[in-house]
Amino acid sequence: MSFSIVQRTIAGFTLMLVLILIVGGVSYGNTDRIHSRLQHVTEVSTPMVISASQLLASLRENQLKVIDYQTTTNINLLAVKKVDVQKAEHRFRLLEQQAQLYAVDERAQTELAAALLVANAFFASSNTAIERYNQWLAVKRQHQRLNLEFIHLEDTYQSAANLLIQSASHKRSLRNRAELITSGISRDLKNVRRATPQTDLKTLSAVLTKDIEMAKQGITRIDVAKDVKARYSKNLNRVYELTLGDNSMLAVMEKQHTLATQLADLNEKSNQQVTATQRALTDYMAYAQANAKASQQAADEAANQATLSIIIAAVISAVIALAVAITTAKSIHTPLVRINSVLKKMTAGDMTQRTNYRSRCEFGALSRSIDQLSASMTEILTQINVGSAHLVSEATKTAATSEKAMNRVEDQKSRTDQVAAAISELEVSAKEISRSTEQTVEEVNEVNQAAQQGRELVLTSRTITEQLATEMTEAVAITQKLSEFSNNIGSILDVIRGIAEQTNLLALNAAIEAARAGDQGRGFAVVADEVRALANRTQQSTEEIQHMITNLQQNTLQVSQVMTRSQTQTEQCVEQARSTDIALQTIVERMHLILDMAIQVAHATEEQISVSQDVSEHINGIAAVAYNAESEARESSQSSEALSQLAAQQRQLIERFKV
């Protein structure tokens, strides 16, 4: 499959564009990867390391603040030191929140949570240690106060003991007993005063308790003055209260020793927690540094891939561009040489030259077009040469034809004048037809109005006839009801006739019974005769009424039949009125059509007049054109002679070309 030069060029540049887009896409992807990795380093890993370092430094600061608090013995400075410890812890909490924001993955959150858990334990231990230190300071102050009292008590006791010994000096045995009582207490008091944290306070307390009991028992057996014994006993009780009581010196020393031990344990625990926190934060920092290193390595790999992709795409693009340039230059140079040579010869007048270049590219099409142009020019020039010879002869013939045309134009002029006269007469006739048509329209309007009036009269007659039909229908109904009433009267007369016959029979029976009764029934017989006579008259009247009713029923039947026929005829009259209305409506519609047609004829006549006028004008124009044609025919004859001369010159010019 062969491609054109434009297609090759487009394909080459398209391929280069695709490669550039691929390189751009790869570069963009790698750049995005580098940016994301560097962003991870700058926004995640580095802040993780920095936050861990800050947490570790803040933790050490808190430890130093706690140690500074525990080494402060000035009560007035403890509140300030306490505020410093709280501020340091607050700074640690702020750093803790910031560090939790940077711990984005699960492992970082787990390791940070472990470190913060140990740190929270450290703060709990530190707060407990501060409380224990406050308790220890309070106990220490109490111990110092008791120690001052103890020193004063020791002097007072020693004075009382010396007074007791002096009072017992008059007897050696009594003196020895007094020295035995006082020496143990004096020794115990010295041991109490010299007691250290390593001293066994329980043993010292037991010995002192035993010596005080022995002294209390021994003082009762010594024969000395009562005031001396009372003074010694008072000091002895005071020694017991100050050394062995609930808030005694030995109890305070024991409590101070216990608090010191707890404080040491808490400090040791805090140190261990700080070490554990430091180790956990170190692991957290190592994980963050490993993430940073991995992100840096990924960024380096992305950069290397981007560089390699750009180099490969650049090499491929250069090869493709070079191939496209070579093939395109070769495809352009060869046909251009042939085309240029042929065009130079054609310019010199040689139309027999051909490029004879066969290719499917644009230059092949251009070469074929030039060859076709050369062949066409050869054919055209040949035909023009032949046509020039014919043109000379045809010019001569044209001159003769122009002469004949002049004669025909003159004949056309005379005929046109005759047509103009006929058109004028036609225009006059059309005007007469227009006037007649207008009169016809007026007559049709009058007939239409008369038909419209007749239709209105028929409508009125139709309405009256329909009302008459309605009334006839009601009269027929009334006549039928009258016939029914007559029939009912006949039935009533039948009843009356039956009653008269029964009355006559009853009168006959009464007469028979009266005859049987003789003279007693004579009055009853008279009544029976009257009743029979009344029954006979009733029967006669009934027969007369029957005859009258029969006549009435016959007349009523005849009236009903007449009314029925009248109703039928009335309905027929209504139908005829409707038919007449429809016929008149048809006549009116036809008259409208005739009127419309008359109007159309009038319009057509007017148009005919207008057309006749236009035809007259056109005929006049044709006459003017005939005059112009005559003059133009003369000019055409002159042009034919000039054309013959130009044809000769054209033939001389064509002979210059080689065909």
XYZ file of C-alpha atoms in Angstrom:
659
model
C 0.000 0.000 0.000
C 1.461 3.368 -1.104
C 0.881 6.627 0.751
C 0.939 10.158 -0.610
C 3.508 12.737 0.458
C 0.958 14.635 2.513
C -0.183 11.389 4.130
C 3.430 10.440 4.885
C 4.120 13.881 6.330
C 0.914 13.838 8.367
C 1.619 10.275 9.536
C 5.187 11.220 10.538
C 4.160 14.315 12.433
C 1.209 12.462 13.953
C 3.504 9.685 15.152
C 5.922 12.265 16.543
C 3.017 14.027 18.233
C 1.856 10.705 19.696
C 5.380 10.010 20.959
C 5.589 13.516 22.411
C 2.224 13.004 24.088
C 3.376 9.619 25.410
C 6.590 11.176 26.691
C 4.581 14.011 28.202
C 2.155 11.560 29.795
C 4.962 9.386 31.170
C 6.845 12.467 32.352
C 3.708 13.837 33.940
C 3.011 10.501 35.642
C 6.598 10.194 36.887
C 6.632 13.835 37.935
C 3.394 13.275 39.788
C 4.908 10.208 41.457
C 8.032 12.179 42.359
C 5.902 15.020 43.649
C 3.716 12.663 45.689
C 6.760 10.902 47.146
C 8.538 14.160 47.914
C 5.319 15.519 49.312
C 5.055 12.397 51.454
C 8.610 13.011 52.653
C 8.097 16.716 53.340
C 4.530 16.569 54.643
C 4.421 13.171 56.363
C 7.760 11.474 57.031
C 9.764 14.575 57.982
C 6.975 15.971 60.213
C 6.726 12.506 61.815
C 10.454 12.536 62.629
C 10.321 16.143 63.822
C 7.214 15.550 65.930
C 8.767 12.402 67.448
C 11.969 14.344 68.252
C 9.920 17.145 69.762
C 7.905 14.643 71.806
C 11.102 13.018 73.057
C 12.650 16.391 73.914
C 9.440 17.493 75.635
C 9.340 14.229 77.600
C 12.914 14.766 78.756
C 12.017 18.346 79.626
C 9.123 17.048 81.728
C 11.460 14.592 83.440
C 13.934 17.384 84.225
C 11.115 19.592 85.512
C 9.948 16.800 87.814
C 13.513 16.210 89.027
C 13.935 19.951 89.555
C 10.693 19.966 91.538
C 11.886 17.042 93.698
C 15.222 18.738 94.397
C 13.572 21.982 95.497
C 13.367 22.285 99.275
C 12.221 25.886 99.368
C 8.491 25.810 99.941
C 8.006 29.190 98.321
C 9.471 27.924 95.018
C 7.355 24.763 94.852
C 4.327 26.549 93.372
C 6.486 28.055 90.600
C 8.099 24.679 89.931
C 4.640 23.056 89.847
C 3.513 25.575 87.191
C 6.666 24.785 85.163
C 5.824 21.078 85.313
C 2.243 21.740 84.170
C 3.406 23.982 81.324
C 5.876 21.340 80.185
C 3.098 18.716 80.218
C 0.802 21.085 78.281
C 3.497 21.571 75.629
C 3.838 17.799 75.402
C 0.055 17.448 74.887
C 0.126 20.004 72.078
C 3.003 18.158 70.436
C 1.068 14.909 70.957
C -1.943 16.269 69.032
C 0.335 17.518 66.255
C 2.090 14.140 66.044
C -1.258 12.316 65.801
C -2.123 14.450 62.760
C 1.049 13.325 60.961
C 0.526 9.611 61.741
C -1.448 8.783 58.581
C -1.033 5.011 58.245
C -2.062 2.242 60.615
C 1.428 1.182 61.675
C 2.475 4.747 62.476
C -0.680 5.238 64.500
C -0.068 1.967 66.359
C 3.554 2.773 67.232
C 2.700 6.348 68.186
C -0.186 5.130 70.336
C 2.166 2.685 72.109
C 4.692 5.467 72.771
C 1.995 7.840 73.991
C 0.567 5.117 76.234
C 3.934 4.759 77.975
C 4.280 8.566 78.078
C 0.879 8.864 79.745
C 2.008 6.314 82.297
C 5.120 8.467 82.860
C 2.985 11.554 83.469
C 0.790 9.580 85.870
C 3.900 8.350 87.737
C 5.350 11.882 87.719
C 2.180 13.344 89.209
C 2.155 10.603 91.838
C 5.851 11.262 92.571
C 5.127 14.984 92.985
C 2.336 14.143 95.422
C 4.652 11.773 97.317
C 7.385 14.423 97.349
C 4.938 16.959 98.768
C 3.987 14.416 101.435
C 7.663 13.680 102.084
C 8.414 17.407 102.481
C 5.513 17.764 104.904
C 6.749 14.763 106.898
C 10.302 16.133 106.761
C 9.160 19.486 108.128
C 7.257 17.625 110.836
C 10.396 15.577 111.584
C 12.490 18.733 111.831
C 9.991 20.271 114.232
C 9.883 17.074 116.309
C 13.684 16.887 116.213
C 13.929 20.372 117.763
C 11.429 19.341 120.400
C 13.343 16.119 120.884
C 16.647 17.971 121.447
C 14.958 20.207 123.991
C 13.289 17.159 125.562
C 16.627 15.335 125.664
C 18.173 18.232 127.637
C 15.182 18.429 129.942
C 15.200 14.670 130.459
C 18.938 14.675 131.140
C 18.488 17.403 133.778
C 15.660 15.416 135.404
C 17.776 12.234 135.242
C 20.801 14.003 136.805
C 18.542 15.427 139.518
C 17.197 11.922 140.201
C 20.727 10.490 140.395
C 21.860 13.304 142.688
C 18.838 12.780 144.905
C 19.718 9.072 145.169
C 23.451 9.653 145.776
C 23.185 9.330 149.559
C 22.956 5.587 149.080
C 25.106 3.701 146.656
C 22.508 1.068 145.888
C 19.887 3.682 145.355
C 22.273 5.598 143.084
C 23.027 2.472 141.050
C 19.331 1.810 140.690
C 18.728 5.402 139.562
C 21.575 5.196 137.043
C 20.153 1.909 135.728
C 16.766 3.526 135.196
C 18.087 6.679 133.519
C 21.018 5.262 131.545
C 18.865 3.042 129.300
C 16.579 5.919 128.416
C 19.558 8.226 127.761
C 21.109 5.606 125.498
C 17.843 5.115 123.631
C 17.424 8.858 123.165
C 20.915 9.086 121.667
C 20.082 6.201 119.332
C 16.881 7.972 118.308
C 18.756 11.193 117.685
C 21.405 9.356 115.652
C 18.890 7.275 113.694
C 19.382 7.124 109.893
C 17.271 5.621 107.076
C 19.261 2.400 107.578
C 18.366 2.202 111.282
C 15.975 -0.529 112.362
C 13.306 1.712 113.805
C 11.086 -1.158 114.905
C 13.853 -2.625 117.096
C 14.714 0.811 118.406
C 11.052 1.423 119.206
C 10.768 -1.935 120.996
C 13.893 -1.293 123.090
C 12.724 2.225 123.948
C 9.306 0.929 124.924
C 10.862 -1.711 127.137
C 13.234 0.788 128.798
C 10.403 3.257 129.437
C 8.312 0.514 131.096
C 11.284 -0.499 133.222
C 11.910 3.151 134.156
C 8.260 3.634 135.123
C 8.399 0.535 137.313
C 11.793 1.421 138.799
C 10.907 5.008 139.672
C 8.236 3.788 142.021
C 10.789 1.770 144.056
C 13.328 4.560 144.477
C 13.116 6.500 147.698
C 13.655 10.104 146.604
C 11.706 13.283 146.915
C 8.295 13.248 145.284
C 8.921 16.373 143.275
C 12.056 14.765 141.822
C 10.098 11.643 140.969
C 7.250 13.700 139.532
C 9.625 15.738 137.398
C 11.302 12.597 136.090
C 7.976 10.875 135.433
C 6.720 13.922 133.558
C 9.800 13.948 131.313
C 9.515 10.192 130.898
C 5.922 10.543 129.709
C 6.983 13.328 127.419
C 9.718 11.066 125.996
C 7.101 8.389 125.372
C 4.749 10.818 123.639
C 7.477 12.378 121.527
C 9.125 9.114 120.465
C 6.436 6.429 120.607
C 3.096 8.277 120.233
C 0.840 8.404 117.133
C 2.630 11.383 115.636
C 5.881 10.684 117.439
C 9.342 11.107 116.081
C 9.875 7.420 115.349
C 6.488 7.207 113.544
C 7.343 10.264 111.484
C 10.756 8.825 110.687
C 9.109 5.550 109.637
C 6.614 7.434 107.455
C 9.410 9.562 105.989
C 11.404 6.448 105.224
C 8.353 4.844 103.582
C 7.658 7.942 101.464
C 11.321 8.154 100.466
C 11.234 4.517 99.387
C 8.009 5.076 97.385
C 9.443 8.226 95.862
C 12.590 6.360 94.821
C 10.483 3.577 93.313
C 8.361 6.118 91.428
C 11.442 7.885 90.123
C 12.883 4.573 89.008
C 9.597 3.689 87.356
C 9.515 7.116 85.676
C 13.039 6.587 84.375
C 12.024 3.218 82.977
C 8.915 4.747 81.387
C 10.993 7.542 79.866
C 13.392 4.925 78.507
C 10.482 2.881 77.102
C 8.912 5.999 75.592
C 12.264 6.977 74.105
C 12.620 3.489 72.631
C 9.059 3.576 71.211
C 9.569 7.059 69.768
C 12.905 5.916 68.338
C 11.100 3.036 66.599
C 8.479 5.505 65.395
C 11.207 7.794 64.054
C 12.928 4.813 62.415
C 9.649 3.884 60.712
C 9.192 7.487 59.545
C 12.784 7.594 58.273
C 12.235 4.270 56.492
C 9.112 5.733 54.850
C 11.066 8.805 53.848
C 13.859 6.650 52.434
C 11.338 4.483 50.541
C 9.637 7.599 49.161
C 13.022 8.993 48.128
C 13.926 5.731 46.399
C 10.540 5.721 44.606
C 11.124 9.321 43.542
C 14.610 8.404 42.258
C 13.155 5.449 40.335
C 10.439 7.675 38.838
C 13.063 10.242 37.834
C 15.223 7.531 36.225
C 12.196 6.134 34.374
C 11.250 9.616 33.181
C 14.797 10.238 31.930
C 14.925 6.859 30.179
C 11.471 7.399 28.612
C 12.459 10.846 27.345
C 15.729 9.511 25.851
C 13.966 6.582 24.118
C 11.185 8.820 22.788
C 13.743 11.399 21.599
C 15.759 8.729 19.737
C 12.623 7.233 18.145
C 11.359 10.707 17.214
C 14.722 11.596 15.647
C 14.778 8.354 13.615
C 11.186 8.842 12.445
C 11.808 12.509 11.603
C 14.963 11.604 9.626
C 13.125 8.826 7.732
C 10.183 11.116 6.961
C 12.543 13.910 5.819
C 14.584 11.611 3.508
C 11.567 9.914 1.920
C 9.708 13.217 1.558
C 12.705 14.999 -0.034
C 13.253 12.103 -2.427
C 9.547 11.984 -3.312
C 9.532 15.746 -4.039
C 12.856 16.237 -5.915
C 12.435 13.578 -8.676
C 9.024 14.655 -10.001
C 9.888 18.362 -9.686
C 12.830 17.950 -12.100
C 10.606 16.330 -14.739
C 7.742 18.779 -14.262
C 10.068 21.812 -14.467
C 11.604 20.572 -17.756
C 8.197 19.938 -19.366
C 6.793 23.302 -18.239
C 9.792 25.172 -19.734
C 9.221 23.505 -23.130
C 5.477 24.140 -22.964
C 6.222 27.797 -22.218
C 8.313 27.903 -25.420
C 5.237 26.672 -27.385
C 5.994 22.925 -27.641
C 2.752 21.244 -26.594
C 3.966 17.740 -27.532
C 6.047 17.286 -24.353
C 4.897 14.862 -21.541
C 6.289 14.196 -18.020
C 5.473 10.439 -18.122
C 5.812 10.273 -14.287
C 3.684 7.544 -12.707
C 3.055 7.667 -8.972
C 0.166 7.666 -6.503
C 1.469 10.678 -4.599
C 0.502 14.313 -5.121
C 3.315 14.886 -7.667
C 2.093 11.873 -9.648
C -1.358 13.471 -9.736
C 0.245 16.830 -10.669
C 2.248 15.163 -13.487
C -0.862 13.464 -14.822
C -2.695 16.804 -14.681
C 0.139 18.535 -16.619
C 0.111 15.755 -19.232
C -3.662 16.066 -19.508
C -3.302 19.867 -19.757
C -0.757 19.486 -22.556
C -2.990 17.026 -24.408
C -6.011 19.235 -23.883
C -4.116 22.325 -25.075
C -2.972 20.395 -28.150
C -6.506 19.341 -28.920
C -7.892 22.811 -28.219
C -5.301 24.546 -30.383
C -5.999 22.085 -33.201
C -9.712 22.692 -32.885
C -9.160 26.461 -32.698
C -7.070 26.266 -35.886
C -9.815 24.338 -37.653
C -12.448 26.594 -36.127
C -10.675 29.704 -37.396
C -11.068 28.505 -40.993
C -14.708 27.778 -40.376
C -15.055 31.118 -38.634
C -14.053 33.005 -41.790
C -16.645 31.205 -43.898
C -19.265 31.508 -41.176
C -18.608 35.235 -40.881
C -19.457 35.598 -44.593
C -22.596 33.570 -44.097
C -23.474 35.702 -41.063
C -23.338 38.858 -43.149
C -25.831 37.366 -45.638
C -28.018 36.156 -42.783
C -27.989 39.620 -41.229
C -29.282 41.059 -44.516
C -32.144 38.562 -44.549
C -32.840 39.350 -40.876
C -33.227 43.022 -41.738
C -35.935 42.155 -44.294
C -37.736 39.919 -41.812
C -37.596 42.602 -39.127
C -39.328 45.045 -41.464
C -42.069 42.469 -42.140
C -42.362 41.851 -38.362
C -42.787 45.574 -37.818
C -45.825 45.772 -40.145
C -47.414 42.684 -38.594
C -46.840 44.114 -35.103
C -48.756 47.257 -36.021
C -51.711 45.108 -37.131
C -51.651 43.140 -33.835
C -51.611 46.413 -31.864
C -54.804 47.554 -33.653
C -56.516 44.208 -32.922
C -55.501 44.409 -29.248
C -57.056 47.881 -28.997
C -60.378 46.525 -30.345
C -60.127 43.585 -27.870
C -59.639 46.051 -25.017
C -62.860 47.921 -26.009
C -64.827 44.614 -26.118
C -63.459 43.624 -22.683
C -64.681 46.900 -21.218
C -68.195 46.241 -22.610
C -68.133 42.734 -21.092
C -67.050 44.257 -17.751
C -70.038 46.645 -17.738
C -72.462 43.797 -18.570
C -70.925 41.645 -15.840
C -71.396 44.413 -13.270
C -75.101 44.668 -14.227
C -75.392 40.869 -13.913
C -73.869 41.050 -10.427
C -76.446 43.672 -9.417
C -79.337 41.544 -10.765
C -77.985 38.458 -9.012
C -77.791 40.428 -5.753
C -81.455 41.439 -6.107
C -82.515 37.840 -6.913
C -80.451 36.632 -3.957
C -82.207 39.106 -1.660
C -85.636 38.014 -2.991
C -84.715 34.340 -2.452
C -83.534 35.196 1.046
C -86.863 36.937 1.804
C -88.782 33.938 0.399
C -86.725 31.635 2.603
C -87.562 33.783 5.624
C -91.307 33.615 4.749
C -91.060 29.835 4.334
C -89.303 29.617 7.687
C -92.171 31.621 9.260
C -94.772 29.374 7.555
C -92.812 26.322 8.664
C -92.829 27.547 12.251
C -96.599 28.225 12.172
C -97.262 24.831 10.533
C -95.150 23.057 13.157
C -97.135 24.826 15.898
C -100.365 23.768 14.115
C -99.094 20.191 13.964
C -98.402 20.329 17.682
C -101.901 21.669 18.410
C -103.431 19.035 16.064
C -101.612 16.362 18.003
C -103.071 17.736 21.242
C -106.582 17.901 19.630
C -106.319 14.254 18.518
C -105.322 13.291 22.041
C -108.313 15.227 23.467
C -110.677 13.612 20.890
C -109.405 10.178 21.874
C -110.038 11.010 25.516
C -113.599 12.204 24.549
C -114.224 8.873 22.798
C -113.058 7.087 25.917
C -115.426 9.207 28.043
C -118.339 8.375 25.614
C -117.588 4.692 25.961
C -117.561 5.113 29.736
C -120.992 6.881 29.574
C -122.353 3.925 27.525
C -121.250 1.527 30.223
C -122.944 3.721 32.841
C -126.196 3.659 30.800
C -125.966 -0.131 30.711
C -125.850 -0.086 34.483
C -128.849 2.304 34.654
C -130.772 0.085 32.190
C -130.068 -2.935 34.376
C -131.255 -1.057 37.435
C -134.511 -0.058 35.609
C -135.173 -3.652 34.598
C -134.558 -4.800 38.165
C -136.898 -2.067 39.429
C -139.564 -3.151 36.934
C -139.238 -6.751 38.102
C -139.453 -5.638 41.715
C -142.608 -3.596 40.920
C -144.108 -6.637 39.174
C -143.351 -8.806 42.154
C -144.818 -6.165 44.465
C -148.017 -6.048 42.374
C -148.315 -9.816 42.541
C -147.856 -9.767 46.300
C -150.393 -6.914 46.630
C -152.932 -8.932 44.614
C -152.372 -11.811 46.920
C -152.862 -9.594 49.958
C -156.233 -8.330 48.676
C -157.510 -5.134 50.241
C -154.618 -4.908 52.656
C -152.136 -4.748 49.861
C -154.016 -2.229 47.768
C -151.885 0.751 48.833
C -148.749 -1.230 48.211
C -150.124 -2.108 44.732
C -150.533 1.604 43.964
C -146.927 2.207 44.938
C -145.891 -0.753 42.838
C -147.715 0.699 39.844
C -145.979 4.046 40.356
C -142.670 2.339 40.660
C -143.317 0.332 37.505
C -144.342 3.493 35.674
C -141.156 5.226 36.938
C -139.091 2.236 35.843
C -140.673 2.323 32.398
C -139.950 6.057 32.065
C -136.407 5.464 33.260
C -135.984 2.733 30.697
C -137.383 4.948 27.962
C -135.099 7.831 29.023
C -132.212 5.456 29.106
C -132.932 4.288 25.598
C -133.144 7.892 24.407
C -129.874 8.727 26.141
C -128.400 5.557 24.654
C -129.457 6.699 21.207
C -127.943 10.154 21.797
C -124.704 8.707 23.157
C -124.510 6.339 20.205
C -124.812 9.310 17.876
C -122.248 11.191 20.007
C -119.813 8.261 19.858
C -120.235 8.002 16.090
C -119.672 11.753 15.694
C -116.708 11.574 18.081
C -115.238 8.715 16.070
C -115.686 10.705 12.877
C -114.082 13.763 14.539
C -111.192 11.602 15.723
C -110.713 10.208 12.228
C -110.883 13.714 10.737
C -108.380 15.004 13.352
C -106.072 12.079 12.585
C -106.214 12.824 8.863
C -105.695 16.528 9.628
C -102.665 15.639 11.766
C -101.249 13.521 8.937
C -101.835 16.298 6.423
C -100.327 18.836 8.838
C -97.210 16.677 9.213
C -97.033 16.402 5.430
C -97.369 20.193 5.254
C -94.491 20.518 7.754
C -92.376 18.183 5.648
C -93.269 20.193 2.535
C -92.304 23.414 4.356
C -88.989 21.845 5.332
C -88.413 20.659 1.774
C -89.309 24.136 0.505
C -86.870 25.652 3.031
C -84.138 23.279 1.881
C -84.891 24.085 -1.774
C -84.797 27.819 -1.058
C -81.578 27.322 0.888
C -80.158 25.505 -2.136
C -81.356 28.338 -4.378
C -79.721 30.890 -2.067
C -76.489 28.908 -2.077
C -76.627 28.590 -5.878
C -77.299 32.316 -6.130
C -74.255 32.909 -3.942
C -72.233 30.701 -6.278
C -73.648 32.557 -9.305
C -72.818 35.856 -7.585
C -69.284 34.636 -6.837
C -68.905 33.452 -10.423
C -70.216 36.801 -11.726
C -67.751 38.604 -9.480
C -64.981 36.302 -10.708
C -66.050 37.006 -14.308
C -65.922 40.735 -13.529
C -62.464 40.335 -12.020
C -61.393 38.188 -14.957
C -62.712 40.815 -17.351
C -60.807 43.506 -15.489
C -57.714 41.327 -15.610
C -58.341 40.759 -19.329
C -58.524 44.535 -19.848
C -55.324 44.911 -17.850
C -53.697 42.102 -19.836
C -54.889 43.667 -23.095
C -53.313 46.933 -22.043
C -50.124 45.086 -21.115
C -50.188 43.232 -24.450
C -50.656 46.541 -26.236
C -47.703 47.972 -24.388
C -45.652 44.845 -25.155
C -46.625 45.030 -28.845
C -45.475 48.616 -28.894
C -42.307 47.457 -27.177
C -41.903 44.707 -29.782
C -42.233 47.327 -32.504
C -39.529 49.372 -30.833
C -37.413 46.229 -30.543
C -37.984 45.556 -34.258
C -36.626 49.000 -35.055
C -33.650 48.313 -32.802
C -33.191 44.865 -34.382
C -32.987 46.449 -37.800
C -30.217 48.780 -36.697
C -28.471 45.949 -34.840
C -28.686 43.741 -37.957
C -26.760 46.408 -39.849
C -24.238 46.542 -37.035
C -24.056 42.710 -37.091
C -23.140 42.817 -40.757
C -20.324 45.188 -39.979
C -19.241 42.981 -37.034
C -19.157 39.928 -39.324
C -16.605 41.633 -41.522
C -14.504 42.544 -38.463
C -14.876 38.967 -37.173
C -13.497 37.612 -40.446
C -10.411 39.771 -40.027
C -9.943 38.654 -36.365
C -10.264 34.971 -37.374
C -7.419 35.425 -39.854
C -5.245 37.006 -37.151
C -6.119 34.181 -34.696
C -5.059 31.565 -37.209
C -1.692 33.259 -37.604
C -1.196 33.203 -33.774
C -2.119 29.512 -33.446
C 0.372 28.521 -36.117
C 3.130 29.588 -33.679
C 2.340 26.543 -31.401
C 3.688 23.081 -32.182
C 0.876 20.526 -31.934
